[in-house]
Amino acid sequence: MIKVNNSEAGYAEAGSRSPISCREQNMSRTRRVAVGALLTAMATVLMYLEIPLPFMPAFLKYDLSEVPILIAAFAFGPLTAIVIELLKNLIMLAISNSTMGIGQLANFAAGVAFAGSAGLVYRYLKSRKGALISMLIGTIVLSVTTPLLNYYVFLELYARFMGFSTEAIIGMTQAVNQFVVDKRTLIVFAFVPFNLFKGLTVSLITFIVYKPISRLIHGNNCEV
Amino acid sequence: MLKDISIGRYYDAESTLHRMDPRVKLILFAVYMTGVFMISKPEGILASFIVVLGLVVLSRIPFRVIIRSVRPIIFLMLFVFVINLLTMRDGRTILRFWIVRITDYGLERASVMTLRLFLLIVSTTLLLSLTTTPLKMADGLESLFAPLKKIRVPVHEMAMMMSIALRFIPTLVEETDKIMKAQASRGAEYDTGNIFVRAKGYASVLVPLFVSAFKRAEELAIAMEARCYRGGEGRTKLNPLKMRTSDYLWLVLLGIIAFVPVIVEILLEIG
């Protein structure tokens, strides 16, 4: 856990909470549900704030919804992160089923690879450095697994159920990124850099954000 | 952009679909989705269209409400149409100009794909968001996945988290919007500047957002605790889900009807 001194966290008004947070075991369980739920809501909201990227085709969606999930992975462990990832995608599926669930499935797989592996590593390296290492490993796992899954599974699914043939996807990507000429270069010059970028920026933002809020996560500085 | 979230667009009405048990609707949704995935011919799409039209009648929701729920994905539908139209090379050429060649088969594929997407979205909103309150939906999911409790999956907690999340999404949307404007007025940049400037801009939004989310979670946890929330075991409900005879009948009837388009296609193949 990244320890932050109370006085330097700078959100004084948020610190005025009731002092009962950590007396009971049961409280921690209820808190877990409540905090997990709010993080799910946040992840879903952030998924809507899509940020367009240069050199990347429009269908590669970049958003910050993994930030709350990564924080859940650090605070509660990888399983909670996976649960939140699942709930986020279920909610997205119910709100706008615009890719027949394929996009949600891909997002879920990517999130599990990223937050799951980062949470797992952090479990054994609970320090500031450990957090950095775990996020780096998460990024690497993300940029290895998702391009492979895209290559073997999701491109196939899109072609079958949405009629987005892989050639069309390559063509769209080629329009913004001239290195992409076939399926393999699509993976190497679009999917891998995209996921590397996503992993690194999400890690960077999580790292910036974690320090001021870490005190709030467990309530009154007690470890849950 | 954030305003597009049409969550919990529950449309209150007195209808068969509204009264139906949420579990039945969830199962039917899965069945219908499988059915839609299996059709690929214009005739199947037509049959599917009639089925969805039947659902609309059953739900007693006015057409304009349904059209409104489809509006956010019109762009995507156009996109699917154009991609399919331009990339399909098989079939007879019906139009040719410059480098574009449109074939009759391409036109058919594009229409089928687009309409299929349309049908899927209408049926999703019809069966789930428009006729089922988020609370009922979470209840239905919890009850459907209850067997997983045996292998220690925290089904109750997940359903609880989902219903809380659904309730707080509109609140957080409003808050995100407010914070983004507030930070932009203080000079935070989201769309301009290099990556570090942008990351800092987003971090300046995320920190207050997290703080407020955690505060709400804290208050919520205390409120739940004050009402003796102790997780799933032994918890009773005010309105427990109960399957009535009519629910079973609708499940069987609509379940069969959902596969009519698939059957139509198979018959066409044989005949």
PDB file of N, CA and C in Angstrom, chain A residues 11 14 17-18 21 26-27 29-31 33-39 41-42 44-46 48 51 64 68 71 83-84 86-87 91 95 97-98 100 160-164 168 172 197 201 205 209 213 216-217, chain B residues 1 5 7 33 37 73 76 79-80 83-84 87 113 116-117 120-121 124 157-158 160-161 164-166 169 172-173 176 180 195 202-203 206-207 209-211 213-214 217-218 221-222 224-225 229-231 233:
ATOM      1  N   TYR A  11      -7.022  16.897   0.844  1.00  0.00           N
ATOM      2  CA  TYR A  11      -8.462  16.940   0.651  1.00  0.00           C
ATOM      3  C   TYR A  11      -9.118  16.922   2.019  1.00  0.00           C
ATOM      4  N   ALA A  14     -12.783  16.078   2.674  1.00  0.00           N
ATOM      5  CA  ALA A  14     -13.192  14.706   2.456  1.00  0.00           C
ATOM      6  C   ALA A  14     -12.787  13.817   3.626  1.00  0.00           C
ATOM      7  N   ARG A  17     -14.857  11.959   8.096  1.00  0.00           N
ATOM      8  CA  ARG A  17     -15.789  10.840   8.062  1.00  0.00           C
ATOM      9  C   ARG A  17     -16.039  10.324   9.469  1.00  0.00           C
ATOM     10  N   SER A  18     -17.046   9.501   9.573  1.00  0.00           N
ATOM     11  CA  SER A  18     -17.337   8.971  10.892  1.00  0.00           C
ATOM     12  C   SER A  18     -16.239   7.986  11.292  1.00  0.00           C
ATOM     13  N   SER A  21     -15.480   3.247  10.792  1.00  0.00           N
ATOM     14  CA  SER A  21     -15.213   2.436   9.608  1.00  0.00           C
ATOM     15  C   SER A  21     -14.601   1.078   9.868  1.00  0.00           C
ATOM     16  N   ASN A  26     -17.625  -6.886   9.642  1.00  0.00           N
ATOM     17  CA  ASN A  26     -18.730  -6.842   8.719  1.00  0.00           C
ATOM     18  C   ASN A  26     -18.761  -5.539   7.937  1.00  0.00           C
ATOM     19  N   MET A  27     -18.333  -4.496   8.594  1.00  0.00           N
ATOM     20  CA  MET A  27     -18.333  -3.193   7.951  1.00  0.00           C
ATOM     21  C   MET A  27     -17.473  -3.236   6.699  1.00  0.00           C
ATOM     22  N   ARG A  29     -16.930  -5.604   4.775  1.00  0.00           N
ATOM     23  CA  ARG A  29     -17.586  -6.308   3.693  1.00  0.00           C
ATOM     24  C   ARG A  29     -18.611  -5.396   3.006  1.00  0.00           C
ATOM     25  N   THR A  30     -19.366  -4.671   3.828  1.00  0.00           N
ATOM     26  CA  THR A  30     -20.340  -3.740   3.273  1.00  0.00           C
ATOM     27  C   THR A  30     -19.635  -2.639   2.493  1.00  0.00           C
ATOM     28  N   ARG A  31     -18.537  -2.146   3.063  1.00  0.00           N
ATOM     29  CA  ARG A  31     -17.771  -1.099   2.376  1.00  0.00           C
ATOM     30  C   ARG A  31     -17.300  -1.598   1.025  1.00  0.00           C
ATOM     31  N   VAL A  33     -18.627  -3.771  -0.891  1.00  0.00           N
ATOM     32  CA  VAL A  33     -19.732  -3.758  -1.856  1.00  0.00           C
ATOM     33  C   VAL A  33     -19.998  -2.324  -2.311  1.00  0.00           C
ATOM     34  N   ALA A  34     -20.053  -1.388  -1.347  1.00  0.00           N
ATOM     35  CA  ALA A  34     -20.388   0.000  -1.693  1.00  0.00           C
ATOM     36  C   ALA A  34     -19.295   0.632  -2.554  1.00  0.00           C
ATOM     37  N   VAL A  35     -18.039   0.461  -2.130  1.00  0.00           N
ATOM     38  CA  VAL A  35     -16.942   1.050  -2.899  1.00  0.00           C
ATOM     39  C   VAL A  35     -16.847   0.393  -4.274  1.00  0.00           C
ATOM     40  N   GLY A  36     -16.988  -0.926  -4.299  1.00  0.00           N
ATOM     41  CA  GLY A  36     -16.956  -1.637  -5.577  1.00  0.00           C
ATOM     42  C   GLY A  36     -18.040  -1.131  -6.516  1.00  0.00           C
ATOM     43  N   ALA A  37     -19.233  -0.895  -5.973  1.00  0.00           N
ATOM     44  CA  ALA A  37     -20.344  -0.419  -6.794  1.00  0.00           C
ATOM     45  C   ALA A  37     -20.052   0.957  -7.365  1.00  0.00           C
ATOM     46  N   LEU A  38     -19.522   1.850  -6.520  1.00  0.00           N
ATOM     47  CA  LEU A  38     -19.234   3.206  -7.003  1.00  0.00           C
ATOM     48  C   LEU A  38     -18.112   3.182  -8.042  1.00  0.00           C
ATOM     49  N   LEU A  39     -17.124   2.275  -7.846  1.00  0.00           N
ATOM     50  CA  LEU A  39     -16.053   2.168  -8.842  1.00  0.00           C
ATOM     51  C   LEU A  39     -16.608   1.625 -10.161  1.00  0.00           C
ATOM     52  N   ALA A  41     -19.666   2.142 -11.246  1.00  0.00           N
ATOM     53  CA  ALA A  41     -20.369   3.270 -11.861  1.00  0.00           C
ATOM     54  C   ALA A  41     -19.378   4.207 -12.527  1.00  0.00           C
ATOM     55  N   MET A  42     -18.251   4.462 -11.841  1.00  0.00           N
ATOM     56  CA  MET A  42     -17.247   5.369 -12.397  1.00  0.00           C
ATOM     57  C   MET A  42     -16.652   4.817 -13.683  1.00  0.00           C
ATOM     58  N   THR A  44     -18.010   2.790 -15.740  1.00  0.00           N
ATOM     59  CA  THR A  44     -18.995   2.866 -16.823  1.00  0.00           C
ATOM     60  C   THR A  44     -19.082   4.279 -17.380  1.00  0.00           C
ATOM     61  N   VAL A  45     -19.075   5.266 -16.484  1.00  0.00           N
ATOM     62  CA  VAL A  45     -19.143   6.658 -16.948  1.00  0.00           C
ATOM     63  C   VAL A  45     -17.905   7.000 -17.774  1.00  0.00           C
ATOM     64  N   LEU A  46     -16.735   6.568 -17.287  1.00  0.00           N
ATOM     65  CA  LEU A  46     -15.492   6.897 -17.993  1.00  0.00           C
ATOM     66  C   LEU A  46     -15.418   6.226 -19.358  1.00  0.00           C
ATOM     67  N   TYR A  48     -17.636   6.156 -21.435  1.00  0.00           N
ATOM     68  CA  TYR A  48     -18.288   7.042 -22.393  1.00  0.00           C
ATOM     69  C   TYR A  48     -17.396   8.176 -22.853  1.00  0.00           C
ATOM     70  N   ILE A  51     -11.631   8.940 -25.998  1.00  0.00           N
ATOM     71  CA  ILE A  51     -10.657   9.914 -26.453  1.00  0.00           C
ATOM     72  C   ILE A  51     -10.102   9.436 -27.787  1.00  0.00           C
ATOM     73  N   LEU A  64     -10.636   5.837 -20.278  1.00  0.00           N
ATOM     74  CA  LEU A  64      -9.940   5.700 -18.998  1.00  0.00           C
ATOM     75  C   LEU A  64     -10.702   4.802 -18.032  1.00  0.00           C
ATOM     76  N   PRO A  68     -10.340   3.222 -12.596  1.00  0.00           N
ATOM     77  CA  PRO A  68     -10.969   2.756 -11.357  1.00  0.00           C
ATOM     78  C   PRO A  68     -10.809   1.256 -11.145  1.00  0.00           C
ATOM     79  N   ILE A  71      -7.461   0.594  -9.734  1.00  0.00           N
ATOM     80  CA  ILE A  71      -7.459   0.979  -8.327  1.00  0.00           C
ATOM     81  C   ILE A  71      -8.158  -0.074  -7.477  1.00  0.00           C
ATOM     82  N   VAL A  83     -14.524  -8.731 -11.228  1.00  0.00           N
ATOM     83  CA  VAL A  83     -15.965  -8.583 -11.023  1.00  0.00           C
ATOM     84  C   VAL A  83     -16.428  -7.220 -11.545  1.00  0.00           C
ATOM     85  N   ILE A  84     -15.674  -6.161 -11.221  1.00  0.00           N
ATOM     86  CA  ILE A  84     -16.057  -4.822 -11.666  1.00  0.00           C
ATOM     87  C   ILE A  84     -16.007  -4.732 -13.183  1.00  0.00           C
ATOM     88  N   LEU A  86     -16.462  -7.125 -15.248  1.00  0.00           N
ATOM     89  CA  LEU A  86     -17.617  -7.870 -15.758  1.00  0.00           C
ATOM     90  C   LEU A  86     -18.889  -7.032 -15.646  1.00  0.00           C
ATOM     91  N   LEU A  87     -19.104  -6.414 -14.481  1.00  0.00           N
ATOM     92  CA  LEU A  87     -20.313  -5.620 -14.277  1.00  0.00           C
ATOM     93  C   LEU A  87     -20.350  -4.439 -15.235  1.00  0.00           C
ATOM     94  N   ILE A  91     -23.333  -3.826 -17.889  1.00  0.00           N
ATOM     95  CA  ILE A  91     -24.135  -2.597 -17.927  1.00  0.00           C
ATOM     96  C   ILE A  91     -24.065  -1.989 -19.321  1.00  0.00           C
ATOM     97  N   ILE A  95     -27.088  -1.138 -21.864  1.00  0.00           N
ATOM     98  CA  ILE A  95     -27.370   0.232 -22.313  1.00  0.00           C
ATOM     99  C   ILE A  95     -27.340   0.322 -23.829  1.00  0.00           C
ATOM    100  N   ASN A  97     -26.293  -2.075 -26.939  1.00  0.00           N
ATOM    101  CA  ASN A  97     -25.757  -3.317 -27.480  1.00  0.00           C
ATOM    102  C   ASN A  97     -25.336  -3.078 -28.924  1.00  0.00           C
ATOM    103  N   SER A  98     -24.364  -2.175 -29.123  1.00  0.00           N
ATOM    104  CA  SER A  98     -24.134  -1.726 -30.485  1.00  0.00           C
ATOM    105  C   SER A  98     -23.178  -2.613 -31.264  1.00  0.00           C
ATOM    106  N   MET A 100     -23.196  -6.072 -30.828  1.00  0.00           N
ATOM    107  CA  MET A 100     -23.679  -7.426 -30.582  1.00  0.00           C
ATOM    108  C   MET A 100     -22.880  -8.118 -29.485  1.00  0.00           C
ATOM    109  N   ARG A 160     -17.792 -12.083 -39.045  1.00  0.00           N
ATOM    110  CA  ARG A 160     -18.960 -12.955 -39.161  1.00  0.00           C
ATOM    111  C   ARG A 160     -20.257 -12.272 -38.811  1.00  0.00           C
ATOM    112  N   PHE A 161     -20.243 -11.519 -37.707  1.00  0.00           N
ATOM    113  CA  PHE A 161     -21.529 -11.043 -37.206  1.00  0.00           C
ATOM    114  C   PHE A 161     -21.834  -9.589 -37.542  1.00  0.00           C
ATOM    115  N   MET A 162     -20.807  -8.794 -37.851  1.00  0.00           N
ATOM    116  CA  MET A 162     -21.086  -7.402 -38.192  1.00  0.00           C
ATOM    117  C   MET A 162     -20.789  -7.128 -39.655  1.00  0.00           C
ATOM    118  N   GLY A 163     -20.184  -8.096 -40.335  1.00  0.00           N
ATOM    119  CA  GLY A 163     -19.820  -7.887 -41.720  1.00  0.00           C
ATOM    120  C   GLY A 163     -18.621  -6.986 -41.909  1.00  0.00           C
ATOM    121  N   PHE A 164     -17.866  -6.749 -40.800  1.00  0.00           N
ATOM    122  CA  PHE A 164     -16.632  -5.974 -40.932  1.00  0.00           C
ATOM    123  C   PHE A 164     -15.540  -6.937 -41.355  1.00  0.00           C
ATOM    124  N   ALA A 168     -11.581  -4.837 -44.723  1.00  0.00           N
ATOM    125  CA  ALA A 168     -12.141  -3.504 -44.516  1.00  0.00           C
ATOM    126  C   ALA A 168     -11.468  -2.834 -43.321  1.00  0.00           C
ATOM    127  N   MET A 172      -9.348   0.606 -43.353  1.00  0.00           N
ATOM    128  CA  MET A 172      -9.636   1.759 -42.506  1.00  0.00           C
ATOM    129  C   MET A 172      -8.408   2.197 -41.725  1.00  0.00           C
ATOM    130  N   PHE A 197       0.203   1.746 -25.530  1.00  0.00           N
ATOM    131  CA  PHE A 197      -0.127   3.125 -25.192  1.00  0.00           C
ATOM    132  C   PHE A 197      -1.211   3.174 -24.127  1.00  0.00           C
ATOM    133  N   THR A 201      -0.504   4.760 -20.474  1.00  0.00           N
ATOM    134  CA  THR A 201      -1.170   6.000 -20.044  1.00  0.00           C
ATOM    135  C   THR A 201      -2.113   5.742 -18.875  1.00  0.00           C
ATOM    136  N   ILE A 205      -1.783   7.597 -15.326  1.00  0.00           N
ATOM    137  CA  ILE A 205      -2.855   8.356 -14.681  1.00  0.00           C
ATOM    138  C   ILE A 205      -3.218   7.728 -13.333  1.00  0.00           C
ATOM    139  N   VAL A 209      -3.134   9.595  -9.790  1.00  0.00           N
ATOM    140  CA  VAL A 209      -4.383   9.711  -9.045  1.00  0.00           C
ATOM    141  C   VAL A 209      -4.320   8.977  -7.710  1.00  0.00           C
ATOM    142  N   ILE A 213      -5.767   9.855  -3.389  1.00  0.00           N
ATOM    143  CA  ILE A 213      -7.008   9.221  -2.941  1.00  0.00           C
ATOM    144  C   ILE A 213      -6.785   7.964  -2.108  1.00  0.00           C
ATOM    145  N   LEU A 216      -8.454   7.553   1.168  1.00  0.00           N
ATOM    146  CA  LEU A 216      -9.906   7.399   1.215  1.00  0.00           C
ATOM    147  C   LEU A 216     -10.342   5.951   1.023  1.00  0.00           C
ATOM    148  N   ILE A 217      -9.512   5.190   0.288  1.00  0.00           N
ATOM    149  CA  ILE A 217      -9.962   3.868  -0.125  1.00  0.00           C
ATOM    150  C   ILE A 217     -10.323   2.992   1.055  1.00  0.00           C
TER     151      ILE A 217
ATOM    152  N   MET B   1     -21.613  14.611 -25.182  1.00  0.00           N
ATOM    153  CA  MET B   1     -21.175  13.218 -25.335  1.00  0.00           C
ATOM    154  C   MET B   1     -21.664  12.389 -24.144  1.00  0.00           C
ATOM    155  N   ILE B   5     -25.891   8.991 -22.578  1.00  0.00           N
ATOM    156  CA  ILE B   5     -26.136   7.798 -21.778  1.00  0.00           C
ATOM    157  C   ILE B   5     -27.626   7.677 -21.498  1.00  0.00           C
ATOM    158  N   ILE B   7     -29.232   5.480 -19.710  1.00  0.00           N
ATOM    159  CA  ILE B   7     -29.362   4.396 -18.745  1.00  0.00           C
ATOM    160  C   ILE B   7     -30.652   4.536 -17.964  1.00  0.00           C
ATOM    161  N   MET B  33     -31.220 -13.188 -28.853  1.00  0.00           N
ATOM    162  CA  MET B  33     -29.917 -12.809 -29.382  1.00  0.00           C
ATOM    163  C   MET B  33     -29.314 -13.958 -30.168  1.00  0.00           C
ATOM    164  N   PHE B  37     -28.382 -13.979 -34.179  1.00  0.00           N
ATOM    165  CA  PHE B  37     -27.058 -14.348 -34.682  1.00  0.00           C
ATOM    166  C   PHE B  37     -27.142 -15.400 -35.783  1.00  0.00           C
ATOM    167  N   ILE B  73     -27.284   5.181 -32.016  1.00  0.00           N
ATOM    168  CA  ILE B  73     -26.479   4.263 -32.822  1.00  0.00           C
ATOM    169  C   ILE B  73     -26.759   4.394 -34.306  1.00  0.00           C
ATOM    170  N   LEU B  76     -23.552   4.433 -36.166  1.00  0.00           N
ATOM    171  CA  LEU B  76     -22.939   3.110 -36.271  1.00  0.00           C
ATOM    172  C   LEU B  76     -23.639   2.267 -37.332  1.00  0.00           C
ATOM    173  N   PHE B  79     -22.548   3.309 -40.646  1.00  0.00           N
ATOM    174  CA  PHE B  79     -21.179   2.850 -40.822  1.00  0.00           C
ATOM    175  C   PHE B  79     -21.153   1.385 -41.259  1.00  0.00           C
ATOM    176  N   VAL B  80     -21.916   0.559 -40.537  1.00  0.00           N
ATOM    177  CA  VAL B  80     -21.992  -0.860 -40.884  1.00  0.00           C
ATOM    178  C   VAL B  80     -22.509  -1.017 -42.315  1.00  0.00           C
ATOM    179  N   ILE B  83     -19.728   0.174 -44.903  1.00  0.00           N
ATOM    180  CA  ILE B  83     -18.613  -0.776 -44.950  1.00  0.00           C
ATOM    181  C   ILE B  83     -18.999  -2.030 -45.713  1.00  0.00           C
ATOM    182  N   ASN B  84     -20.181  -2.558 -45.372  1.00  0.00           N
ATOM    183  CA  ASN B  84     -20.609  -3.778 -46.042  1.00  0.00           C
ATOM    184  C   ASN B  84     -20.871  -3.557 -47.517  1.00  0.00           C
ATOM    185  N   THR B  87     -17.348  -3.092 -49.390  1.00  0.00           N
ATOM    186  CA  THR B  87     -16.316  -4.123 -49.394  1.00  0.00           C
ATOM    187  C   THR B  87     -16.767  -5.425 -50.037  1.00  0.00           C
ATOM    188  N   MET B 113     -27.114  -6.891 -42.563  1.00  0.00           N
ATOM    189  CA  MET B 113     -26.274  -6.618 -41.397  1.00  0.00           C
ATOM    190  C   MET B 113     -26.825  -5.438 -40.594  1.00  0.00           C
ATOM    191  N   ARG B 116     -30.119  -6.252 -38.911  1.00  0.00           N
ATOM    192  CA  ARG B 116     -29.892  -7.193 -37.815  1.00  0.00           C
ATOM    193  C   ARG B 116     -29.422  -6.440 -36.570  1.00  0.00           C
ATOM    194  N   LEU B 117     -28.518  -5.501 -36.792  1.00  0.00           N
ATOM    195  CA  LEU B 117     -28.037  -4.681 -35.685  1.00  0.00           C
ATOM    196  C   LEU B 117     -29.185  -3.883 -35.074  1.00  0.00           C
ATOM    197  N   LEU B 120     -31.434  -6.117 -33.067  1.00  0.00           N
ATOM    198  CA  LEU B 120     -30.796  -6.514 -31.814  1.00  0.00           C
ATOM    199  C   LEU B 120     -30.910  -5.401 -30.786  1.00  0.00           C
ATOM    200  N   ILE B 121     -30.693  -4.167 -31.223  1.00  0.00           N
ATOM    201  CA  ILE B 121     -30.732  -3.054 -30.289  1.00  0.00           C
ATOM    202  C   ILE B 121     -32.146  -2.779 -29.815  1.00  0.00           C
ATOM    203  N   THR B 124     -33.064  -5.454 -27.376  1.00  0.00           N
ATOM    204  CA  THR B 124     -32.380  -5.279 -26.087  1.00  0.00           C
ATOM    205  C   THR B 124     -33.074  -4.216 -25.255  1.00  0.00           C
ATOM    206  N   GLU B 157     -23.476 -10.265  -3.918  1.00  0.00           N
ATOM    207  CA  GLU B 157     -22.704  -9.023  -3.880  1.00  0.00           C
ATOM    208  C   GLU B 157     -22.641  -8.383  -5.265  1.00  0.00           C
ATOM    209  N   MET B 158     -22.487  -9.251  -6.287  1.00  0.00           N
ATOM    210  CA  MET B 158     -22.389  -8.709  -7.638  1.00  0.00           C
ATOM    211  C   MET B 158     -23.695  -8.030  -8.045  1.00  0.00           C
ATOM    212  N   MET B 160     -25.915  -6.786  -6.036  1.00  0.00           N
ATOM    213  CA  MET B 160     -26.035  -5.585  -5.212  1.00  0.00           C
ATOM    214  C   MET B 160     -25.192  -4.459  -5.820  1.00  0.00           C
ATOM    215  N   MET B 161     -23.951  -4.794  -6.192  1.00  0.00           N
ATOM    216  CA  MET B 161     -23.068  -3.786  -6.780  1.00  0.00           C
ATOM    217  C   MET B 161     -23.650  -3.254  -8.073  1.00  0.00           C
ATOM    218  N   ILE B 164     -26.537  -0.854  -7.302  1.00  0.00           N
ATOM    219  CA  ILE B 164     -26.030   0.421  -6.773  1.00  0.00           C
ATOM    220  C   ILE B 164     -25.370   1.219  -7.903  1.00  0.00           C
ATOM    221  N   ALA B 165     -24.560   0.514  -8.707  1.00  0.00           N
ATOM    222  CA  ALA B 165     -23.865   1.200  -9.804  1.00  0.00           C
ATOM    223  C   ALA B 165     -24.868   1.841 -10.754  1.00  0.00           C
ATOM    224  N   LEU B 166     -25.927   1.093 -11.098  1.00  0.00           N
ATOM    225  CA  LEU B 166     -26.923   1.631 -12.024  1.00  0.00           C
ATOM    226  C   LEU B 166     -27.582   2.875 -11.454  1.00  0.00           C
ATOM    227  N   ILE B 169     -24.862   5.874 -11.676  1.00  0.00           N
ATOM    228  CA  ILE B 169     -24.288   6.324 -12.948  1.00  0.00           C
ATOM    229  C   ILE B 169     -24.790   7.717 -13.341  1.00  0.00           C
ATOM    230  N   LEU B 172     -23.051  10.311 -11.228  1.00  0.00           N
ATOM    231  CA  LEU B 172     -21.639  10.506 -11.558  1.00  0.00           C
ATOM    232  C   LEU B 172     -21.470  11.178 -12.921  1.00  0.00           C
ATOM    233  N   VAL B 173     -22.396  10.918 -13.836  1.00  0.00           N
ATOM    234  CA  VAL B 173     -22.334  11.581 -15.148  1.00  0.00           C
ATOM    235  C   VAL B 173     -22.413  13.091 -14.946  1.00  0.00           C
ATOM    236  N   THR B 176     -19.221  14.324 -13.304  1.00  0.00           N
ATOM    237  CA  THR B 176     -18.086  14.353 -14.224  1.00  0.00           C
ATOM    238  C   THR B 176     -18.162  15.587 -15.114  1.00  0.00           C
ATOM    239  N   MET B 180     -15.409  18.458 -15.106  1.00  0.00           N
ATOM    240  CA  MET B 180     -14.648  18.727 -16.326  1.00  0.00           C
ATOM    241  C   MET B 180     -14.733  20.205 -16.695  1.00  0.00           C
ATOM    242  N   ILE B 195       0.824  14.662 -24.675  1.00  0.00           N
ATOM    243  CA  ILE B 195       0.213  13.595 -23.878  1.00  0.00           C
ATOM    244  C   ILE B 195       0.280  13.857 -22.372  1.00  0.00           C
ATOM    245  N   TYR B 202      -6.748  15.031 -17.433  1.00  0.00           N
ATOM    246  CA  TYR B 202      -7.685  13.996 -17.015  1.00  0.00           C
ATOM    247  C   TYR B 202      -7.507  13.630 -15.545  1.00  0.00           C
ATOM    248  N   ALA B 203      -6.257  13.642 -15.089  1.00  0.00           N
ATOM    249  CA  ALA B 203      -6.035  13.345 -13.673  1.00  0.00           C
ATOM    250  C   ALA B 203      -6.729  14.384 -12.804  1.00  0.00           C
ATOM    251  N   LEU B 206     -10.147  13.201 -12.595  1.00  0.00           N
ATOM    252  CA  LEU B 206     -10.355  11.925 -11.912  1.00  0.00           C
ATOM    253  C   LEU B 206     -10.225  12.035 -10.398  1.00  0.00           C
ATOM    254  N   VAL B 207      -9.276  12.856  -9.919  1.00  0.00           N
ATOM    255  CA  VAL B 207      -9.079  12.924  -8.464  1.00  0.00           C
ATOM    256  C   VAL B 207     -10.346  13.400  -7.743  1.00  0.00           C
ATOM    257  N   LEU B 209     -13.311  13.334  -8.812  1.00  0.00           N
ATOM    258  CA  LEU B 209     -14.362  12.353  -9.085  1.00  0.00           C
ATOM    259  C   LEU B 209     -14.236  11.149  -8.145  1.00  0.00           C
ATOM    260  N   PHE B 210     -12.992  10.680  -7.986  1.00  0.00           N
ATOM    261  CA  PHE B 210     -12.754   9.579  -7.051  1.00  0.00           C
ATOM    262  C   PHE B 210     -13.133   9.987  -5.632  1.00  0.00           C
ATOM    263  N   VAL B 211     -12.710  11.191  -5.242  1.00  0.00           N
ATOM    264  CA  VAL B 211     -12.986  11.649  -3.882  1.00  0.00           C
ATOM    265  C   VAL B 211     -14.491  11.639  -3.633  1.00  0.00           C
ATOM    266  N   ALA B 213     -16.775   9.949  -5.301  1.00  0.00           N
ATOM    267  CA  ALA B 213     -17.301   8.585  -5.355  1.00  0.00           C
ATOM    268  C   ALA B 213     -17.042   7.850  -4.045  1.00  0.00           C
ATOM    269  N   PHE B 214     -15.839   8.018  -3.505  1.00  0.00           N
ATOM    270  CA  PHE B 214     -15.523   7.343  -2.247  1.00  0.00           C
ATOM    271  C   PHE B 214     -16.347   7.887  -1.091  1.00  0.00           C
ATOM    272  N   ALA B 217     -19.643   6.348  -1.405  1.00  0.00           N
ATOM    273  CA  ALA B 217     -19.570   4.932  -1.029  1.00  0.00           C
ATOM    274  C   ALA B 217     -19.526   4.797   0.490  1.00  0.00           C
ATOM    275  N   GLU B 218     -18.756   5.684   1.110  1.00  0.00           N
ATOM    276  CA  GLU B 218     -18.628   5.655   2.568  1.00  0.00           C
ATOM    277  C   GLU B 218     -19.988   5.889   3.233  1.00  0.00           C
ATOM    278  N   ALA B 221     -22.202   2.925   2.666  1.00  0.00           N
ATOM    279  CA  ALA B 221     -21.840   1.782   3.510  1.00  0.00           C
ATOM    280  C   ALA B 221     -22.373   1.978   4.922  1.00  0.00           C
ATOM    281  N   ILE B 222     -22.255   3.204   5.431  1.00  0.00           N
ATOM    282  CA  ILE B 222     -22.756   3.469   6.785  1.00  0.00           C
ATOM    283  C   ILE B 222     -24.277   3.319   6.820  1.00  0.00           C
ATOM    284  N   MET B 224     -26.102   1.478   4.843  1.00  0.00           N
ATOM    285  CA  MET B 224     -26.443   0.062   4.720  1.00  0.00           C
ATOM    286  C   MET B 224     -26.223  -0.654   6.036  1.00  0.00           C
ATOM    287  N   GLU B 225     -25.105  -0.306   6.663  1.00  0.00           N
ATOM    288  CA  GLU B 225     -24.749  -0.921   7.942  1.00  0.00           C
ATOM    289  C   GLU B 225     -25.790  -0.567   9.005  1.00  0.00           C
ATOM    290  N   TYR B 229     -27.423  -4.373   7.028  1.00  0.00           N
ATOM    291  CA  TYR B 229     -27.086  -5.167   5.853  1.00  0.00           C
ATOM    292  C   TYR B 229     -25.950  -6.116   6.207  1.00  0.00           C
ATOM    293  N   ARG B 230     -26.153  -7.389   5.969  1.00  0.00           N
ATOM    294  CA  ARG B 230     -25.112  -8.357   6.292  1.00  0.00           C
ATOM    295  C   ARG B 230     -24.850  -9.296   5.124  1.00  0.00           C
ATOM    296  N   GLY B 231     -24.997  -8.808   3.925  1.00  0.00           N
ATOM    297  CA  GLY B 231     -24.744  -9.671   2.788  1.00  0.00           C
ATOM    298  C   GLY B 231     -25.950 -10.528   2.463  1.00  0.00           C
ATOM    299  N   GLU B 233     -26.915 -13.916   2.854  1.00  0.00           N
ATOM    300  CA  GLU B 233     -27.596 -15.001   3.557  1.00  0.00           C
ATOM    301  C   GLU B 233     -28.696 -14.451   4.465  1.00  0.00           C
TER     302      GLU B 233
END
